[in-house]
PDB file of C-alpha atoms in Angstrom:
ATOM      1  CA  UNK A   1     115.606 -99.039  -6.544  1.00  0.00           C
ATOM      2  CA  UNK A   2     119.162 -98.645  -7.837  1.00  0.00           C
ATOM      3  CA  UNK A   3     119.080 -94.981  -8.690  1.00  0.00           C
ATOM      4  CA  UNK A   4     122.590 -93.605  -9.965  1.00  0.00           C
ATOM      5  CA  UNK A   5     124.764 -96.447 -10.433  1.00  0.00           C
ATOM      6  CA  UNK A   6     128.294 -95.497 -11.191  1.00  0.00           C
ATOM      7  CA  UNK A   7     131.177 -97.970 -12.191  1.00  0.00           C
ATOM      8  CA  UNK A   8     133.718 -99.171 -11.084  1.00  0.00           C
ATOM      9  CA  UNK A   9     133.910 -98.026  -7.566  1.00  0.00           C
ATOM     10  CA  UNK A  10     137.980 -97.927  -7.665  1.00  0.00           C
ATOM     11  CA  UNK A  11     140.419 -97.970  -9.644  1.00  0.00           C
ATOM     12  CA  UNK A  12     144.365 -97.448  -9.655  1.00  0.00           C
ATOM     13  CA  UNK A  13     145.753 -95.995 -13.544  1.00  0.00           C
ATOM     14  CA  UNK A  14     149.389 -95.218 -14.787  1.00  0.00           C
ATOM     15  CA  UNK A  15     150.046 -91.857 -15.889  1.00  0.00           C
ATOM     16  CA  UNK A  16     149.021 -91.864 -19.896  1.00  0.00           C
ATOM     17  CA  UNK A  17     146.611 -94.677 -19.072  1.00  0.00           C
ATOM     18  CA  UNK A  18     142.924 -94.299 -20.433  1.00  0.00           C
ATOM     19  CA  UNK A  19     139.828 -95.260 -19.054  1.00  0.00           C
ATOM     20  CA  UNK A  20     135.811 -94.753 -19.013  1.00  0.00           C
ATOM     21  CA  UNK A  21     134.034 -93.760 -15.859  1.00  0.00           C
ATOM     22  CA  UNK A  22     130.296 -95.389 -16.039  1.00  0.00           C
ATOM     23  CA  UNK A  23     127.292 -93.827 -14.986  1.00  0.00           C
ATOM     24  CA  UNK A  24     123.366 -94.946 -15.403  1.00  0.00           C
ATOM     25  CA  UNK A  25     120.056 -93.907 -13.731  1.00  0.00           C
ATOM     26  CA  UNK A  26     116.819 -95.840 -13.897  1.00  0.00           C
ATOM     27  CA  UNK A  27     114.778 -93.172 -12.943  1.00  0.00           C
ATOM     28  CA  UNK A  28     114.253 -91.283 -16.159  1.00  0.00           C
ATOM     29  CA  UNK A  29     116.173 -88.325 -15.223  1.00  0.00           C
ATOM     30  CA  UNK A  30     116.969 -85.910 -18.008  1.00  0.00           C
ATOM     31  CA  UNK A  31     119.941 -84.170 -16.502  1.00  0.00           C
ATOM     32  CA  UNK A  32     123.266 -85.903 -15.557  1.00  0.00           C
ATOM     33  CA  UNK A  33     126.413 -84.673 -14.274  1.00  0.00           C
ATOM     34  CA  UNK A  34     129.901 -85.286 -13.518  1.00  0.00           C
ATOM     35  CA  UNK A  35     131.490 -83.861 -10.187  1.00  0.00           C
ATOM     36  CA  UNK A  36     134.949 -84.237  -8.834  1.00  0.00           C
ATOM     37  CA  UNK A  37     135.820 -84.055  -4.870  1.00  0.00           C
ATOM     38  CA  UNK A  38     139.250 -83.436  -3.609  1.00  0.00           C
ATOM     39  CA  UNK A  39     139.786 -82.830   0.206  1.00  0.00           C
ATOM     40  CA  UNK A  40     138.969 -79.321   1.183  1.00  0.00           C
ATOM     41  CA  UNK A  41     137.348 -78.445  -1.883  1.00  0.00           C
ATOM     42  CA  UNK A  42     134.045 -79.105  -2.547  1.00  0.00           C
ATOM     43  CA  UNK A  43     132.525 -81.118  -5.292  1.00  0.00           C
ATOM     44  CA  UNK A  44     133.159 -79.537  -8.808  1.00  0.00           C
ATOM     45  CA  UNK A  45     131.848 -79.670 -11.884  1.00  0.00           C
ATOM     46  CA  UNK A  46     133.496 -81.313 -14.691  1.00  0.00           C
ATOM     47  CA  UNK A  47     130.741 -81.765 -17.618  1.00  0.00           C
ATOM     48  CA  UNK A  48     127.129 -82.436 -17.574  1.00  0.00           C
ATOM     49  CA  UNK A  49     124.241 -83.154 -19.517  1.00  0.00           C
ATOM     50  CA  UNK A  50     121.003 -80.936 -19.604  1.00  0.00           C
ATOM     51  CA  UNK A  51     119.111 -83.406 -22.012  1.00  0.00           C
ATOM     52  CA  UNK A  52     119.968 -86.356 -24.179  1.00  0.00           C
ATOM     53  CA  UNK A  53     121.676 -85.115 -26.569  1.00  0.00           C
ATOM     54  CA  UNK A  54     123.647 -82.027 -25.512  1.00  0.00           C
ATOM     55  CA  UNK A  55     126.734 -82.253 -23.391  1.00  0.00           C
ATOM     56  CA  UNK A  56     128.216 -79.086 -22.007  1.00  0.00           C
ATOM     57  CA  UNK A  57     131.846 -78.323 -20.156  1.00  0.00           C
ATOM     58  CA  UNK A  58     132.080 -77.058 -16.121  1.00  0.00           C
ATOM     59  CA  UNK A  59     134.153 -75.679 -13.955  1.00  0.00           C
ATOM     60  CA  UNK A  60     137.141 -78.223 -14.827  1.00  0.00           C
ATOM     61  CA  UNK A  61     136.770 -79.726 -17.822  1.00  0.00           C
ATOM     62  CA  UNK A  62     140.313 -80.113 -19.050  1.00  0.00           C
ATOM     63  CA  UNK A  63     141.644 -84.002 -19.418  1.00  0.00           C
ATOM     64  CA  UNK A  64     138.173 -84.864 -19.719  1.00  0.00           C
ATOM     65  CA  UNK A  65     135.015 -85.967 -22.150  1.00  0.00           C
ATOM     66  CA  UNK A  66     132.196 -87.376 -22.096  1.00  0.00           C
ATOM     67  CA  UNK A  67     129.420 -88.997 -23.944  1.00  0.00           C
ATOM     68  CA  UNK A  68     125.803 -89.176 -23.331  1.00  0.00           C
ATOM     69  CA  UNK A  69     124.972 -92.393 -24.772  1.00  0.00           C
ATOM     70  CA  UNK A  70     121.009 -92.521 -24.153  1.00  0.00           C
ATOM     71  CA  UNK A  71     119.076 -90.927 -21.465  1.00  0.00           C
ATOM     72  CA  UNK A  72     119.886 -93.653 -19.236  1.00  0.00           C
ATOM     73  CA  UNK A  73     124.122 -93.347 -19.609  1.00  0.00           C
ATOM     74  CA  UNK A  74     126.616 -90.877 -19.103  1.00  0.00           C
ATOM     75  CA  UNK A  75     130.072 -91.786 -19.134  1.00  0.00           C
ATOM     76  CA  UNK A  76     133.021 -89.654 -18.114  1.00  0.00           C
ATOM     77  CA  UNK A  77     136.666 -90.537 -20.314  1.00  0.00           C
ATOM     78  CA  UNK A  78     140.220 -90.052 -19.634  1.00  0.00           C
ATOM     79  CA  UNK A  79     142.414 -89.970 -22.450  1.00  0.00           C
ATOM     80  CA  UNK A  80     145.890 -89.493 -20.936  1.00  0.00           C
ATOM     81  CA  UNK A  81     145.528 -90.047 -16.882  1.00  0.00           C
ATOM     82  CA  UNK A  82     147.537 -87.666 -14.868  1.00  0.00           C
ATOM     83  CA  UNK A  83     148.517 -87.192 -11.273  1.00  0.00           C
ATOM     84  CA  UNK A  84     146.282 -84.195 -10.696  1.00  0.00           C
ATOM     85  CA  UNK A  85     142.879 -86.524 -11.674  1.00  0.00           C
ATOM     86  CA  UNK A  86     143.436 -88.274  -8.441  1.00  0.00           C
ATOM     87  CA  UNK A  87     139.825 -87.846  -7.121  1.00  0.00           C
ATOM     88  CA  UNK A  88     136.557 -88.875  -6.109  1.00  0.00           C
ATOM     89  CA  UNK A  89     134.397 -89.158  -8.950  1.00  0.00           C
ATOM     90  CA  UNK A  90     130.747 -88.546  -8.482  1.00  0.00           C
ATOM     91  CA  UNK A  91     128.250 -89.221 -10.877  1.00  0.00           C
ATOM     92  CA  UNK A  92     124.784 -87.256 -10.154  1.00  0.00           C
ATOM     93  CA  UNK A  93     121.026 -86.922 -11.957  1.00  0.00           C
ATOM     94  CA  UNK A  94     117.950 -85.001 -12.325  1.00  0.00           C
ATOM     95  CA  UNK A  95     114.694 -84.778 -13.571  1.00  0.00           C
ATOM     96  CA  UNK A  96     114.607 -81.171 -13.794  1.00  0.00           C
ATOM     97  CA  UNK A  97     117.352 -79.013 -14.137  1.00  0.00           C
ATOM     98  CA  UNK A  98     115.731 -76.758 -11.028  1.00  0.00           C
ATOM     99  CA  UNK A  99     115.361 -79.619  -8.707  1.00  0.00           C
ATOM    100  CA  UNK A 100     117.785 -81.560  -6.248  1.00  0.00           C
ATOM    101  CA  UNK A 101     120.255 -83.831  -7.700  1.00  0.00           C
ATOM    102  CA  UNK A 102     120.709 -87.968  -6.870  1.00  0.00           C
ATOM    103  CA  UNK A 103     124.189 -88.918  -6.565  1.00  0.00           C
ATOM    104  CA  UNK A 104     125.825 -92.416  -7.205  1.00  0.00           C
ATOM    105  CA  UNK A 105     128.070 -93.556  -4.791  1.00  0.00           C
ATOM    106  CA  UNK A 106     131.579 -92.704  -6.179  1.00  0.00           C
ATOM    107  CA  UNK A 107     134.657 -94.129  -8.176  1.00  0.00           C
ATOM    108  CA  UNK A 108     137.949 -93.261  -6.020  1.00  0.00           C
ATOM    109  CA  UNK A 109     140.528 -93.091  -9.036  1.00  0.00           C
ATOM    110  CA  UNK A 110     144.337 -93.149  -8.248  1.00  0.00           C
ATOM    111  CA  UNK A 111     147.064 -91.922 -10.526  1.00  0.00           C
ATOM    112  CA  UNK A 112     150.016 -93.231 -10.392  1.00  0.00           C
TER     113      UNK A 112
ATOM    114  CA  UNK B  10     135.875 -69.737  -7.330  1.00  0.00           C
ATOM    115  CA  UNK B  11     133.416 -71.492  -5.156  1.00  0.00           C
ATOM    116  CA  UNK B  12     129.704 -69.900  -5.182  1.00  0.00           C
ATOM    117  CA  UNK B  13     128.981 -71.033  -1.929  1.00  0.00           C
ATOM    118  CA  UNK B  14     131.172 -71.125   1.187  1.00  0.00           C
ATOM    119  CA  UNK B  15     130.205 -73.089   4.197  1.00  0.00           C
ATOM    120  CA  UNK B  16     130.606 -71.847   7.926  1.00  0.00           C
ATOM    121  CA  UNK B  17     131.983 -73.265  10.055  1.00  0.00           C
ATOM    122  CA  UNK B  18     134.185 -75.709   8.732  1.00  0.00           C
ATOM    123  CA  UNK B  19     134.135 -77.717  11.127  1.00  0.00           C
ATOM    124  CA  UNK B  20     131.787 -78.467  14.219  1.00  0.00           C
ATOM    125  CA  UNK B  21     131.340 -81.171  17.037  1.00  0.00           C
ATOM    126  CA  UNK B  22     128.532 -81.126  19.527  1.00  0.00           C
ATOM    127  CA  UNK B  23     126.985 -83.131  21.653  1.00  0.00           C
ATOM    128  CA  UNK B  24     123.459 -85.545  20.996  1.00  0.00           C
ATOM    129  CA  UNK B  25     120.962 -83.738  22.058  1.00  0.00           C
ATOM    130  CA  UNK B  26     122.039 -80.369  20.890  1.00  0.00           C
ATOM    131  CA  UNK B  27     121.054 -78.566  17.474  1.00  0.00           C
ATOM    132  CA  UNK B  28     123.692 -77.758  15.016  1.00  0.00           C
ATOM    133  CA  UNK B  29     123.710 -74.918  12.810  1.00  0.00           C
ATOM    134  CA  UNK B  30     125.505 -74.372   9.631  1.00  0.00           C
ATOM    135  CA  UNK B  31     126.245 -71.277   7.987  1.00  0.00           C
ATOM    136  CA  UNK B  32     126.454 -70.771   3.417  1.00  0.00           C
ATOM    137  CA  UNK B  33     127.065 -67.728   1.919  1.00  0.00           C
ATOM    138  CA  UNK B  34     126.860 -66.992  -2.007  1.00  0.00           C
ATOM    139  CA  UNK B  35     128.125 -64.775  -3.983  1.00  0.00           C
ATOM    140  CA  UNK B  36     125.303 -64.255  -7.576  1.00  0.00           C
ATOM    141  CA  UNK B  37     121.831 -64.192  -7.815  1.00  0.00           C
ATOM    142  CA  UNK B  38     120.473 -67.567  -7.737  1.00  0.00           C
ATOM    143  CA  UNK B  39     117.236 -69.628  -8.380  1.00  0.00           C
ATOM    144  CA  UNK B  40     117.303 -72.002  -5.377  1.00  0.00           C
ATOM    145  CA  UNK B  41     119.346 -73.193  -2.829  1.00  0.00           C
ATOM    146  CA  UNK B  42     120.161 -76.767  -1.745  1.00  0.00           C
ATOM    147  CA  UNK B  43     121.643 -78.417   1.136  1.00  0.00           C
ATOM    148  CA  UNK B  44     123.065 -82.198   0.632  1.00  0.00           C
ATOM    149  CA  UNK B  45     124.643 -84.886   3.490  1.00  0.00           C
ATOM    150  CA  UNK B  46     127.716 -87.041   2.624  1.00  0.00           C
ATOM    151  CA  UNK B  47     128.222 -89.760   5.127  1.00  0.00           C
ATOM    152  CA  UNK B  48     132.180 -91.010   5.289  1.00  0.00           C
ATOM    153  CA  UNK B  49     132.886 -92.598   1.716  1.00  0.00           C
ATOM    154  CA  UNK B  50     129.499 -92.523   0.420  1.00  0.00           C
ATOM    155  CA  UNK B  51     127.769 -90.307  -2.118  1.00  0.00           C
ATOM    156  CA  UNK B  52     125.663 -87.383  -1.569  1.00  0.00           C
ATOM    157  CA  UNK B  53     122.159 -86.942  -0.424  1.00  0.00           C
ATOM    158  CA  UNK B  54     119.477 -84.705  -0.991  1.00  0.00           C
ATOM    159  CA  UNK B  55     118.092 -82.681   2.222  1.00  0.00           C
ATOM    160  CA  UNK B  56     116.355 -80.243   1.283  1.00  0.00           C
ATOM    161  CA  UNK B  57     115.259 -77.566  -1.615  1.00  0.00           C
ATOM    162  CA  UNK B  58     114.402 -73.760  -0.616  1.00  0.00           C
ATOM    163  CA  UNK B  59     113.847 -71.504  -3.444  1.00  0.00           C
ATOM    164  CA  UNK B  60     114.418 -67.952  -3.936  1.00  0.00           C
ATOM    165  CA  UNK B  61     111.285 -66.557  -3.207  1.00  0.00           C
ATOM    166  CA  UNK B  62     110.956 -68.582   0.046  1.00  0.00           C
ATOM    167  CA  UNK B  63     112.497 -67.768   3.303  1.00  0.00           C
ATOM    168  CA  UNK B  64     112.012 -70.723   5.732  1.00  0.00           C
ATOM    169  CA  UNK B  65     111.704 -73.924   5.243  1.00  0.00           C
ATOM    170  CA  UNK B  66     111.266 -77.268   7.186  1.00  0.00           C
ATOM    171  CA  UNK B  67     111.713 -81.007   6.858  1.00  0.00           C
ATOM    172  CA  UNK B  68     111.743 -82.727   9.852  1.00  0.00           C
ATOM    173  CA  UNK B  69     114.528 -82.234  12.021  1.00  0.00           C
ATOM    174  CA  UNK B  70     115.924 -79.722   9.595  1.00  0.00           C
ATOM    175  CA  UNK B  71     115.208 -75.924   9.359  1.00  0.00           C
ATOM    176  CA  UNK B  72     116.500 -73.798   6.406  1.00  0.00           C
ATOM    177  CA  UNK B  73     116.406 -70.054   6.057  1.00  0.00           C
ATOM    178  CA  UNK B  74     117.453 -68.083   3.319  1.00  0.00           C
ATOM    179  CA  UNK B  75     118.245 -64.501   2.879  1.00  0.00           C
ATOM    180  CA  UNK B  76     119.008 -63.207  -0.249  1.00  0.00           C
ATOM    181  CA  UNK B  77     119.564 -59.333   0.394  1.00  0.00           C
ATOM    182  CA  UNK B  78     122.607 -60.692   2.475  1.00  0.00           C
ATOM    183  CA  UNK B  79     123.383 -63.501   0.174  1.00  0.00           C
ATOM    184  CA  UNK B  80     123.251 -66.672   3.143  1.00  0.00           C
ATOM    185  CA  UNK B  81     121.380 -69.471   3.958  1.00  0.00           C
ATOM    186  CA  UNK B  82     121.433 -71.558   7.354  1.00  0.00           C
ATOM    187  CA  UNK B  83     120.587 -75.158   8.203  1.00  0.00           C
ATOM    188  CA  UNK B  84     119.717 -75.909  11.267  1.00  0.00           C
ATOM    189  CA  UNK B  85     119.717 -79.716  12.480  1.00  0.00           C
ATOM    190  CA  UNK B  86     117.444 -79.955  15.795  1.00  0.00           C
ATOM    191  CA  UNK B  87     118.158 -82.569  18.878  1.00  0.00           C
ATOM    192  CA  UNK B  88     120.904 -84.111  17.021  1.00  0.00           C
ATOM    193  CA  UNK B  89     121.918 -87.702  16.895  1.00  0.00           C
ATOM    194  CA  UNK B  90     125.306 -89.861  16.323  1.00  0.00           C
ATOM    195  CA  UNK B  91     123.705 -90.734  13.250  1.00  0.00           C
ATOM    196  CA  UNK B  92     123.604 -87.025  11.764  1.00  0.00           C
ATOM    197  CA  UNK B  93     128.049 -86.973  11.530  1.00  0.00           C
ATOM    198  CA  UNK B  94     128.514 -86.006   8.022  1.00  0.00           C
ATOM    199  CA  UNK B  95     129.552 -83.221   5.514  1.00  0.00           C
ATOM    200  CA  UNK B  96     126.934 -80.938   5.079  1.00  0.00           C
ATOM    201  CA  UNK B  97     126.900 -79.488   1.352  1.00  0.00           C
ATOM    202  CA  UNK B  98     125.134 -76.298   0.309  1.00  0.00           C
ATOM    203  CA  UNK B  99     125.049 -76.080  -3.170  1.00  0.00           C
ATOM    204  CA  UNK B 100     123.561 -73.006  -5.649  1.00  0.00           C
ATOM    205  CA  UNK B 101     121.385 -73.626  -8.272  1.00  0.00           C
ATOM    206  CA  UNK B 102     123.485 -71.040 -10.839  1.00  0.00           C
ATOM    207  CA  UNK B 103     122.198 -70.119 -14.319  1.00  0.00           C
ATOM    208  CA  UNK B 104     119.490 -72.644 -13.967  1.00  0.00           C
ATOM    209  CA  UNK B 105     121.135 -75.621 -15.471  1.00  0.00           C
ATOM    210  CA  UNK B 106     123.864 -76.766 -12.763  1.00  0.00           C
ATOM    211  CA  UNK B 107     124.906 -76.967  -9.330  1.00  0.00           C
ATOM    212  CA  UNK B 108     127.934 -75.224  -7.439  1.00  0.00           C
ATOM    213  CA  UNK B 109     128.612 -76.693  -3.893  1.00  0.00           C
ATOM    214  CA  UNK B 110     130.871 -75.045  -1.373  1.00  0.00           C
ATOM    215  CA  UNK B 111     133.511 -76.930   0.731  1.00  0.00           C
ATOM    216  CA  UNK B 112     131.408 -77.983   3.458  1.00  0.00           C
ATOM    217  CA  UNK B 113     131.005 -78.346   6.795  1.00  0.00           C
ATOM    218  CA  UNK B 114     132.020 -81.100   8.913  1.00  0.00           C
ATOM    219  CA  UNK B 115     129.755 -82.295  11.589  1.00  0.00           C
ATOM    220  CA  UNK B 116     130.596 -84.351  14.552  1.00  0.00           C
ATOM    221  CA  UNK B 117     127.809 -85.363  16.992  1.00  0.00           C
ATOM    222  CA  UNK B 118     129.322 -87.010  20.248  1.00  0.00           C
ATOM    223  CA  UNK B 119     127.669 -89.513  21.937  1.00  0.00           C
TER     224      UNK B 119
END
């Protein structure tokens, strides 16, 4: 019963560092999603995935891409790491684009 | 901007007592959802209510929705320790995506 499994759970980069956010569901889920949460602000929507296949941008897309590997993986990349992508990375999926979303647990990513 | 904003922000109550939660929206949307994030966890699905519904229960949990004012409500009956959380409403926008408001933080004292 794993659901949305998202690694690694932290992680601490230097500004211009790169690195690739992991997400997977077992639960054949054809939408996926990547959120960010900062204090006071919600969760918001980087990029997501309304099928395999198709990847589309959100609300804050900028420093980001992603890749949706199979309909299992979704995986979120920073290029260049800055300051301001200090966050709380959340991972989510559904079956249908209408219905409610599972989340993974997180990846707290520091800047530095 | 945020679709949905969450009132109040913050608010702390006593076990026993119900807890209500205010979301208001700004577009015409296809559902709303409510979500709980427990400290340092991810989120979790509550509950679903769709446009063409206007009450809805699970459990503990009542949800209204009013869409000629734009606002839902969650209300959380005989509350526990066990219910402290965020509380997330989130809009189902455009069909394809969520958009979740700040939240509100909910402290049941014990």
């Amino acid at each position: 019963n794993a659901g949305v499994t998202q690694t690694p759970k932290f992680q601490v980069l230097k500004t211009g560092q790169s690195m690739t956010l992991q997400c997977a569901q077992d639960m054949n889920h054809n939408s996926m999603y990547w959120y960010r949460q900062d204090p006071g602000m919600g969760l918001r929507l980087i990029y997501y995935s309304a099928s395999e296949g198709t990847t589309d941008k959100g609300e804050v897309p900028n420093g980001y891409n992603v890749s949706r590997l199979n309909k299992r993986e979704f995986s979120l990349r920073l290029e260049s790491a800055a300051p301001s992508q200090t966050s709380v990375y959340f991972c989510a999926s559904t079956l249908s684009v209408r219905g409610g979303y599972t989340f993974g647990s997180g990846t707290r990513l520091t800047v530095v | 901007s945020q679709q949905g904003e969450e009132d109040p922000q913050a608010l702390s109550i006593q076990e026993g007592e119900n807890a209500t939660m205010n979301c208001s929206y700004k577009t015409s949307i296809n559902n709303l959802q409510w979500y709980r994030q427990n400290s340092g966890r991810g989120l979790v699905h509550l509950i679903l209510i769709r446009s063409n519904e206007r009450e809805k229960h699970s459990g503990r949990l009542r949800v209204t929705l009013d869409t000629s004012k734009k606002s839902s409500s969650l209300l959380i009956t005989a509350s526990r320790a066990a219910d402290t959380a965020s509380y997330f409403c989130a809009t189902d926008v455009q069909g394809n995506k969520l958009v979740f408001g700040a939240g509100t933080i909910l402290r049941v004292k014990s």
